[in-house]
């Protein structure tokens, strides 16, 4: 039987959020773990050390939440179901929509109709709402206790801990929470704090046709940033670097001919205003490559999963420049959905022949 212990990492500046967050966690009863130095330099790690040690007796799994999250309705029951499906894993309920690898892996799982997305063992682990089996949670608390608070970021330490101990980590698709604030207390963490796929009106995993499907990470991920599509290597490229390989040049790394991508796009781009073509070509490339990846990784999938529109729309919202978003957003979404479908269908046909 799953028994979940819970703790909330809390900063006094957010005291007004605690009552509603506790109600949203019910019937879980999280311990509220305050920052021991609230006037010191911001350090999630400082509070995370104590939150991971605040484990209830008799628990099988321990959840640590941050105090700036917005939980989906029925969070506790959905989380229990998610843990029951992966009881030996680390389970996250959230992933930022612009992370270099993990956000792509979430979108990939959403398009395939999967209820879990495997997360990268090299990119920081989303720790806004993270669960571990208690034996790992205790070990993590001991591990974090030996790291100076000045290191600051708990998520970068958690991924190292899980990788070194061989703990697989997944996130729920859709996520069970979104970020509740536009800004973070930590400098440099204040932009784009949104979930990759958050659909609070859709319960996990009832609406998923392939709830047990878990896609293996590929060798590449696709990014859309500032209206430019790029490809990043899952292994070899430092996660922290800000630049990917331009998609046309890097397509061979993904096993795709770039001219195939452009040929498929041509009928959809012809007749568009010249102003729209550059950005919409990049959107087509990103989403077509995503469709190809899903078709290759999940060949038994009957078609795009029900969360595909949400995953694609969040990619468009995150990936366009402000001007392109203002002027082209609707057209880009329609084009993106068609690109994913064609990438999935045409790659299946090509592989079959």
CSV table of C-alpha atoms in Angstrom, one decimal:
chain,number,residue,atom,x,y,z
A,1,UNK,CA,0.0,0.0,0.0
A,2,UNK,CA,1.2,3.5,-0.9
A,3,UNK,CA,1.6,5.8,2.1
A,4,UNK,CA,2.8,9.3,1.2
A,5,UNK,CA,4.6,11.5,3.6
A,6,UNK,CA,4.9,15.2,2.5
A,7,UNK,CA,6.7,18.4,3.3
A,8,UNK,CA,6.4,21.9,2.0
A,9,UNK,CA,9.5,24.0,1.5
A,10,UNK,CA,8.4,27.4,2.8
A,11,UNK,CA,9.7,31.0,2.8
A,12,UNK,CA,8.0,33.5,5.1
A,13,UNK,CA,7.4,35.9,2.2
A,14,UNK,CA,4.9,33.4,1.0
A,15,UNK,CA,3.1,32.8,4.2
A,16,UNK,CA,-0.2,33.8,2.6
A,17,UNK,CA,0.0,30.8,0.2
A,18,UNK,CA,0.3,28.1,2.9
A,19,UNK,CA,-3.4,27.7,3.9
A,20,UNK,CA,-4.7,27.2,0.4
A,21,UNK,CA,-1.8,24.9,-0.5
A,22,UNK,CA,-2.5,22.7,2.5
A,23,UNK,CA,-6.1,22.5,1.5
A,24,UNK,CA,-5.1,21.6,-2.0
A,25,UNK,CA,-2.9,18.7,-0.7
A,26,UNK,CA,-5.7,17.1,1.3
A,27,UNK,CA,-6.0,14.4,2.5
A,28,UNK,CA,-2.2,14.6,2.7
A,29,UNK,CA,-1.0,16.6,5.7
A,30,UNK,CA,2.3,18.1,4.7
A,31,UNK,CA,4.8,19.4,7.3
A,32,UNK,CA,5.6,23.0,6.6
A,33,UNK,CA,9.4,23.3,6.7
A,34,UNK,CA,10.5,27.0,6.9
A,35,UNK,CA,13.7,28.4,5.5
A,36,UNK,CA,16.0,28.5,8.5
A,37,UNK,CA,17.7,31.7,7.2
A,38,UNK,CA,14.9,33.6,5.5
A,39,UNK,CA,16.9,36.9,5.4
A,40,UNK,CA,20.0,35.2,4.0
A,41,UNK,CA,21.0,34.7,0.4
A,42,UNK,CA,18.2,32.8,-1.4
A,43,UNK,CA,19.0,29.0,-1.4
A,44,UNK,CA,16.4,26.4,-2.1
A,45,UNK,CA,19.0,23.8,-1.1
A,46,UNK,CA,19.0,25.2,2.5
A,47,UNK,CA,15.4,24.4,3.0
A,48,UNK,CA,15.4,21.2,0.8
A,49,UNK,CA,17.8,19.6,3.2
A,50,UNK,CA,15.3,19.8,6.0
A,51,UNK,CA,12.2,19.0,3.9
A,52,UNK,CA,13.7,15.7,2.6
A,53,UNK,CA,14.5,14.7,6.2
A,54,UNK,CA,10.9,15.4,7.4
A,55,UNK,CA,9.6,11.9,6.7
A,56,UNK,CA,6.6,10.5,8.6
A,57,UNK,CA,6.9,7.1,10.3
A,58,UNK,CA,5.4,4.3,8.3
A,59,UNK,CA,5.6,6.1,4.9
A,60,UNK,CA,6.5,4.3,1.7
A,61,UNK,CA,7.2,7.5,-0.3
A,62,UNK,CA,8.1,11.1,0.6
A,63,UNK,CA,6.9,14.1,-1.3
A,64,UNK,CA,8.6,17.5,-1.2
A,65,UNK,CA,6.6,20.5,-2.5
A,66,UNK,CA,7.7,24.1,-3.0
A,67,UNK,CA,5.4,26.7,-1.6
A,68,UNK,CA,4.9,28.6,-4.9
A,69,UNK,CA,3.0,25.8,-6.8
A,70,UNK,CA,-0.6,25.5,-8.0
A,71,UNK,CA,-1.9,22.0,-7.7
A,72,UNK,CA,-4.4,20.3,-10.0
A,73,UNK,CA,-7.8,19.3,-8.5
A,74,UNK,CA,-7.6,16.0,-6.7
A,75,UNK,CA,-3.8,16.2,-6.5
A,76,UNK,CA,-3.3,13.7,-3.8
A,77,UNK,CA,-5.3,10.9,-5.4
A,78,UNK,CA,-3.7,11.5,-8.8
A,79,UNK,CA,-0.3,11.5,-7.3
A,80,UNK,CA,-1.0,8.2,-5.4
A,81,UNK,CA,-2.0,6.6,-8.8
A,82,UNK,CA,1.1,7.9,-10.4
A,83,UNK,CA,3.4,6.5,-7.7
A,84,UNK,CA,1.6,3.2,-7.8
A,85,UNK,CA,2.4,2.9,-11.5
A,86,UNK,CA,6.1,3.6,-10.8
A,87,UNK,CA,6.7,2.7,-7.2
A,88,UNK,CA,10.5,2.4,-7.5
A,89,UNK,CA,11.0,5.6,-9.5
A,90,UNK,CA,11.4,9.2,-8.6
A,91,UNK,CA,8.2,10.8,-9.7
A,92,UNK,CA,7.9,14.5,-10.5
A,93,UNK,CA,4.6,16.3,-11.1
A,94,UNK,CA,6.0,19.2,-13.1
A,95,UNK,CA,8.5,20.2,-15.7
A,96,UNK,CA,9.3,23.8,-16.8
A,97,UNK,CA,8.2,24.4,-20.4
A,98,UNK,CA,11.6,25.6,-21.7
A,99,UNK,CA,14.2,23.2,-20.2
A,100,UNK,CA,16.7,22.0,-22.8
A,101,UNK,CA,15.9,18.3,-22.7
A,102,UNK,CA,13.1,17.5,-20.2
A,103,UNK,CA,10.4,19.7,-21.7
A,104,UNK,CA,11.0,18.0,-25.1
A,105,UNK,CA,10.7,14.6,-23.5
A,106,UNK,CA,7.4,15.6,-22.0
A,107,UNK,CA,6.0,16.9,-25.3
A,108,UNK,CA,7.2,13.7,-26.9
A,109,UNK,CA,5.4,11.6,-24.4
A,110,UNK,CA,2.2,13.7,-24.7
A,111,UNK,CA,2.1,13.3,-28.5
A,112,UNK,CA,2.6,9.5,-28.1
A,113,UNK,CA,-0.3,9.3,-25.6
A,114,UNK,CA,2.0,8.2,-22.7
A,115,UNK,CA,1.2,8.9,-19.1
A,116,UNK,CA,4.8,9.2,-18.0
A,117,UNK,CA,7.8,10.9,-19.6
A,118,UNK,CA,11.3,9.7,-18.7
A,119,UNK,CA,13.5,12.5,-17.6
A,120,UNK,CA,17.1,13.1,-18.5
A,121,UNK,CA,19.7,11.8,-16.0
A,122,UNK,CA,21.9,14.9,-16.8
A,123,UNK,CA,19.5,17.8,-16.7
A,124,UNK,CA,18.4,19.2,-13.4
A,125,UNK,CA,15.5,17.3,-11.9
A,126,UNK,CA,12.2,19.2,-11.5
A,127,UNK,CA,11.9,19.4,-7.7
A,128,UNK,CA,8.8,21.6,-7.4
A,129,UNK,CA,6.8,18.5,-6.5
A,130,UNK,CA,9.0,15.5,-6.3
A,131,UNK,CA,8.5,12.1,-4.8
A,132,UNK,CA,11.0,9.4,-3.9
A,133,UNK,CA,10.7,6.0,-2.1
A,134,UNK,CA,11.5,6.6,1.5
A,135,UNK,CA,14.8,4.7,1.5
A,136,UNK,CA,16.0,7.0,-1.3
A,137,UNK,CA,14.5,10.1,0.4
A,138,UNK,CA,16.4,9.4,3.6
A,139,UNK,CA,19.6,8.9,1.6
A,140,UNK,CA,18.9,12.1,-0.3
A,141,UNK,CA,18.5,14.0,2.9
A,142,UNK,CA,21.9,12.7,4.1
A,143,UNK,CA,23.5,13.5,0.7
A,144,UNK,CA,22.2,17.1,0.7
A,145,UNK,CA,23.2,17.7,4.3
A,146,UNK,CA,26.9,17.5,3.3
A,147,UNK,CA,26.6,20.1,0.5
A,148,UNK,CA,27.1,23.8,1.4
A,149,UNK,CA,24.1,26.0,1.2
A,150,UNK,CA,26.0,28.3,-1.1
A,151,UNK,CA,25.5,25.7,-3.9
A,152,UNK,CA,21.9,27.1,-3.8
A,153,UNK,CA,20.1,24.8,-6.4
A,154,UNK,CA,18.7,21.6,-5.0
A,155,UNK,CA,17.5,20.4,-8.4
A,156,UNK,CA,21.1,20.2,-9.7
A,157,UNK,CA,22.1,18.1,-6.7
A,158,UNK,CA,19.0,15.8,-7.0
A,159,UNK,CA,19.8,14.8,-10.6
A,160,UNK,CA,23.4,13.9,-9.5
A,161,UNK,CA,22.1,11.9,-6.6
A,162,UNK,CA,19.6,9.9,-8.7
A,163,UNK,CA,22.0,9.3,-11.5
A,164,UNK,CA,24.7,8.0,-9.2
A,165,UNK,CA,22.3,5.6,-7.5
A,166,UNK,CA,20.6,4.5,-10.7
A,167,UNK,CA,17.2,5.8,-9.7
A,168,UNK,CA,15.0,6.3,-12.8
A,169,UNK,CA,13.0,9.5,-12.8
A,170,UNK,CA,9.8,10.3,-14.6
A,171,UNK,CA,7.2,13.0,-14.7
A,172,UNK,CA,3.5,12.7,-15.0
A,173,UNK,CA,1.9,13.7,-18.4
A,174,UNK,CA,-0.1,15.8,-17.9
A,175,UNK,CA,1.6,17.5,-15.0
A,176,UNK,CA,-0.3,17.6,-11.7
A,177,UNK,CA,0.8,21.2,-10.9
A,178,UNK,CA,1.8,24.5,-12.4
A,179,UNK,CA,4.0,27.2,-11.1
A,180,UNK,CA,1.9,29.6,-9.0
A,181,UNK,CA,4.1,32.7,-9.3
A,182,UNK,CA,5.4,34.8,-12.1
A,183,UNK,CA,8.7,35.3,-10.2
A,184,UNK,CA,11.1,33.2,-8.2
A,185,UNK,CA,13.0,34.2,-5.1
A,186,UNK,CA,16.2,33.0,-6.7
A,187,UNK,CA,17.9,35.4,-9.1
A,188,UNK,CA,17.9,34.3,-12.7
A,189,UNK,CA,14.9,32.0,-12.2
A,190,UNK,CA,12.1,34.5,-12.8
A,191,UNK,CA,11.3,34.0,-16.5
A,192,UNK,CA,9.0,31.4,-18.0
A,193,UNK,CA,8.1,29.5,-14.9
A,194,UNK,CA,5.3,27.6,-16.6
A,195,UNK,CA,4.5,23.9,-16.9
A,196,UNK,CA,5.1,22.0,-20.2
A,197,UNK,CA,1.7,20.3,-20.2
A,198,UNK,CA,-0.8,21.3,-17.5
A,199,UNK,CA,-4.4,20.5,-18.1
A,200,UNK,CA,-6.1,20.7,-14.7
A,201,UNK,CA,-9.5,19.6,-16.2
A,202,UNK,CA,-8.0,16.3,-17.4
A,203,UNK,CA,-7.4,13.7,-14.7
A,204,UNK,CA,-4.3,11.6,-14.8
A,205,UNK,CA,-4.2,8.9,-16.3
A,206,UNK,CA,-7.9,8.2,-17.0
A,207,UNK,CA,-7.9,9.9,-20.4
A,208,UNK,CA,-4.7,8.3,-21.6
A,209,UNK,CA,-5.0,5.4,-24.1
A,210,UNK,CA,-1.5,4.2,-23.3
A,211,UNK,CA,-1.1,4.8,-19.6
A,212,UNK,CA,1.8,2.3,-19.2
A,213,UNK,CA,3.9,3.5,-22.2
A,214,UNK,CA,7.2,4.9,-21.2
A,215,UNK,CA,9.3,6.2,-24.0
A,216,UNK,CA,13.0,5.7,-23.8
A,217,UNK,CA,15.1,8.9,-24.2
A,218,UNK,CA,16.5,9.4,-27.7
A,219,UNK,CA,19.9,10.7,-28.7
A,220,UNK,CA,18.6,14.2,-29.7
A,221,UNK,CA,16.0,16.7,-28.5
A,222,UNK,CA,14.4,19.5,-30.5
A,223,UNK,CA,14.1,23.1,-29.3
A,224,UNK,CA,12.1,26.1,-30.4
A,225,UNK,CA,13.4,29.3,-29.0
A,226,UNK,CA,13.0,32.9,-30.3
A,227,UNK,CA,11.3,31.5,-33.4
A,228,UNK,CA,14.3,29.3,-34.3
A,229,UNK,CA,14.3,25.5,-34.4
A,230,UNK,CA,17.5,23.7,-33.2
A,231,UNK,CA,18.6,20.2,-32.2
A,232,UNK,CA,20.5,19.4,-29.1
A,233,UNK,CA,22.4,16.2,-28.2
A,234,UNK,CA,21.1,14.3,-25.2
A,235,UNK,CA,24.6,13.1,-24.4
A,236,UNK,CA,27.7,15.0,-25.0
A,237,UNK,CA,26.5,18.6,-25.0
A,238,UNK,CA,26.6,20.4,-21.7
A,239,UNK,CA,23.0,21.0,-20.5
A,240,UNK,CA,23.9,24.6,-19.4
A,241,UNK,CA,25.0,25.9,-22.8
A,242,UNK,CA,22.5,28.1,-24.5
A,243,UNK,CA,23.0,27.2,-28.1
A,244,UNK,CA,21.8,24.2,-30.1
A,245,UNK,CA,22.7,23.1,-33.6
A,246,UNK,CA,20.6,24.6,-36.3
A,247,UNK,CA,18.0,22.0,-37.3
A,248,UNK,CA,18.8,21.9,-41.1
A,249,UNK,CA,22.5,21.3,-40.4
A,250,UNK,CA,21.9,18.8,-37.6
A,251,UNK,CA,19.0,16.8,-39.1
A,252,UNK,CA,21.4,13.9,-40.0
A,253,UNK,CA,22.0,13.5,-36.2
A,254,UNK,CA,18.3,12.8,-35.9
A,255,UNK,CA,18.3,10.4,-38.9
A,256,UNK,CA,16.2,12.8,-41.1
A,257,UNK,CA,16.9,14.4,-44.4
A,258,UNK,CA,16.3,18.2,-44.0
A,259,UNK,CA,14.9,18.4,-47.6
A,260,UNK,CA,12.2,15.9,-46.5
A,261,UNK,CA,11.2,18.4,-43.9
A,262,UNK,CA,11.1,21.3,-46.3
A,263,UNK,CA,9.3,19.3,-49.0
A,264,UNK,CA,6.6,18.3,-46.6
A,265,UNK,CA,6.2,22.0,-45.5
A,266,UNK,CA,6.0,23.5,-49.0
A,267,UNK,CA,2.3,23.1,-49.6
A,268,UNK,CA,1.5,24.6,-46.2
A,269,UNK,CA,3.8,27.6,-46.6
A,270,UNK,CA,3.0,28.6,-50.2
A,271,UNK,CA,1.0,31.7,-50.5
A,272,UNK,CA,1.8,33.0,-47.0
A,273,UNK,CA,2.9,36.6,-46.5
A,274,UNK,CA,6.7,36.9,-46.8
A,275,UNK,CA,6.8,38.2,-43.2
A,276,UNK,CA,5.3,34.9,-41.8
A,277,UNK,CA,7.4,32.4,-43.7
A,278,UNK,CA,10.7,32.4,-41.7
A,279,UNK,CA,9.0,31.8,-38.3
A,280,UNK,CA,6.5,29.3,-39.6
A,281,UNK,CA,9.2,27.3,-41.4
A,282,UNK,CA,10.9,27.0,-38.0
A,283,UNK,CA,7.7,25.9,-36.3
A,284,UNK,CA,7.1,23.4,-39.0
A,285,UNK,CA,10.6,21.9,-38.7
A,286,UNK,CA,10.3,21.6,-34.9
A,287,UNK,CA,6.9,19.9,-34.9
A,288,UNK,CA,7.6,17.7,-38.0
A,289,UNK,CA,10.8,16.4,-36.3
A,290,UNK,CA,8.8,15.8,-33.1
A,291,UNK,CA,6.3,13.7,-35.1
A,292,UNK,CA,9.1,11.7,-36.7
A,293,UNK,CA,10.6,11.0,-33.4
A,294,UNK,CA,7.3,9.8,-31.9
A,295,UNK,CA,6.6,7.6,-34.9
A,296,UNK,CA,10.0,6.0,-34.6
A,297,UNK,CA,10.0,5.6,-30.8
A,298,UNK,CA,6.3,4.5,-30.4
A,299,UNK,CA,5.4,2.7,-33.6
A,300,UNK,CA,2.4,1.0,-32.0
A,301,UNK,CA,0.8,4.4,-31.2
A,302,UNK,CA,-2.5,4.7,-33.1
A,303,UNK,CA,-2.0,8.4,-33.6
A,304,UNK,CA,-1.4,11.6,-31.6
A,305,UNK,CA,-2.4,11.4,-28.0
A,306,UNK,CA,-5.2,13.6,-26.6
A,307,UNK,CA,-2.7,15.9,-25.0
A,308,UNK,CA,-0.9,16.7,-28.3
A,309,UNK,CA,-2.7,20.1,-28.7
A,310,UNK,CA,-1.8,21.2,-25.2
A,311,UNK,CA,1.9,20.2,-25.7
A,312,UNK,CA,2.2,21.9,-29.0
A,313,UNK,CA,0.4,25.1,-27.9
A,314,UNK,CA,2.7,25.5,-24.9
A,315,UNK,CA,5.7,25.0,-27.3
A,316,UNK,CA,4.4,27.7,-29.6
A,317,UNK,CA,3.8,30.1,-26.6
A,318,UNK,CA,7.2,29.4,-25.2
A,319,UNK,CA,9.1,29.3,-28.5
A,320,UNK,CA,8.0,32.3,-30.5
A,321,UNK,CA,9.4,35.8,-30.2
A,322,UNK,CA,7.0,38.3,-28.7
A,323,UNK,CA,6.3,39.8,-32.1
A,324,UNK,CA,5.7,36.5,-33.8
A,325,UNK,CA,3.5,35.4,-30.9
A,326,UNK,CA,1.4,38.5,-31.2
A,327,UNK,CA,1.0,38.3,-35.0
A,328,UNK,CA,1.3,34.6,-35.9
A,329,UNK,CA,0.3,32.6,-32.9
A,330,UNK,CA,-3.0,31.1,-34.2
A,331,UNK,CA,-1.6,30.3,-37.7
A,332,UNK,CA,1.5,28.7,-36.0
A,333,UNK,CA,-0.6,26.5,-33.8
A,334,UNK,CA,-2.6,25.2,-36.8
A,335,UNK,CA,0.6,24.6,-38.8
A,336,UNK,CA,2.3,22.9,-35.8
A,337,UNK,CA,-0.5,20.4,-35.3
A,338,UNK,CA,-0.4,19.5,-39.0
A,339,UNK,CA,3.4,19.2,-38.9
A,340,UNK,CA,3.3,16.7,-36.0
A,341,UNK,CA,0.6,14.6,-37.8
A,342,UNK,CA,2.6,14.5,-41.0
A,343,UNK,CA,5.8,13.7,-39.3
A,344,UNK,CA,4.2,10.8,-37.6
A,345,UNK,CA,2.4,9.5,-40.6
A,346,UNK,CA,5.0,10.0,-43.3
A,347,UNK,CA,7.8,8.5,-41.3
A,348,UNK,CA,5.7,5.4,-40.6
A,349,UNK,CA,5.1,5.1,-44.3
A,350,UNK,CA,8.7,5.6,-45.3
A,351,UNK,CA,9.9,3.1,-42.7
A,352,UNK,CA,7.4,0.5,-43.9
A,353,UNK,CA,8.6,0.8,-47.5
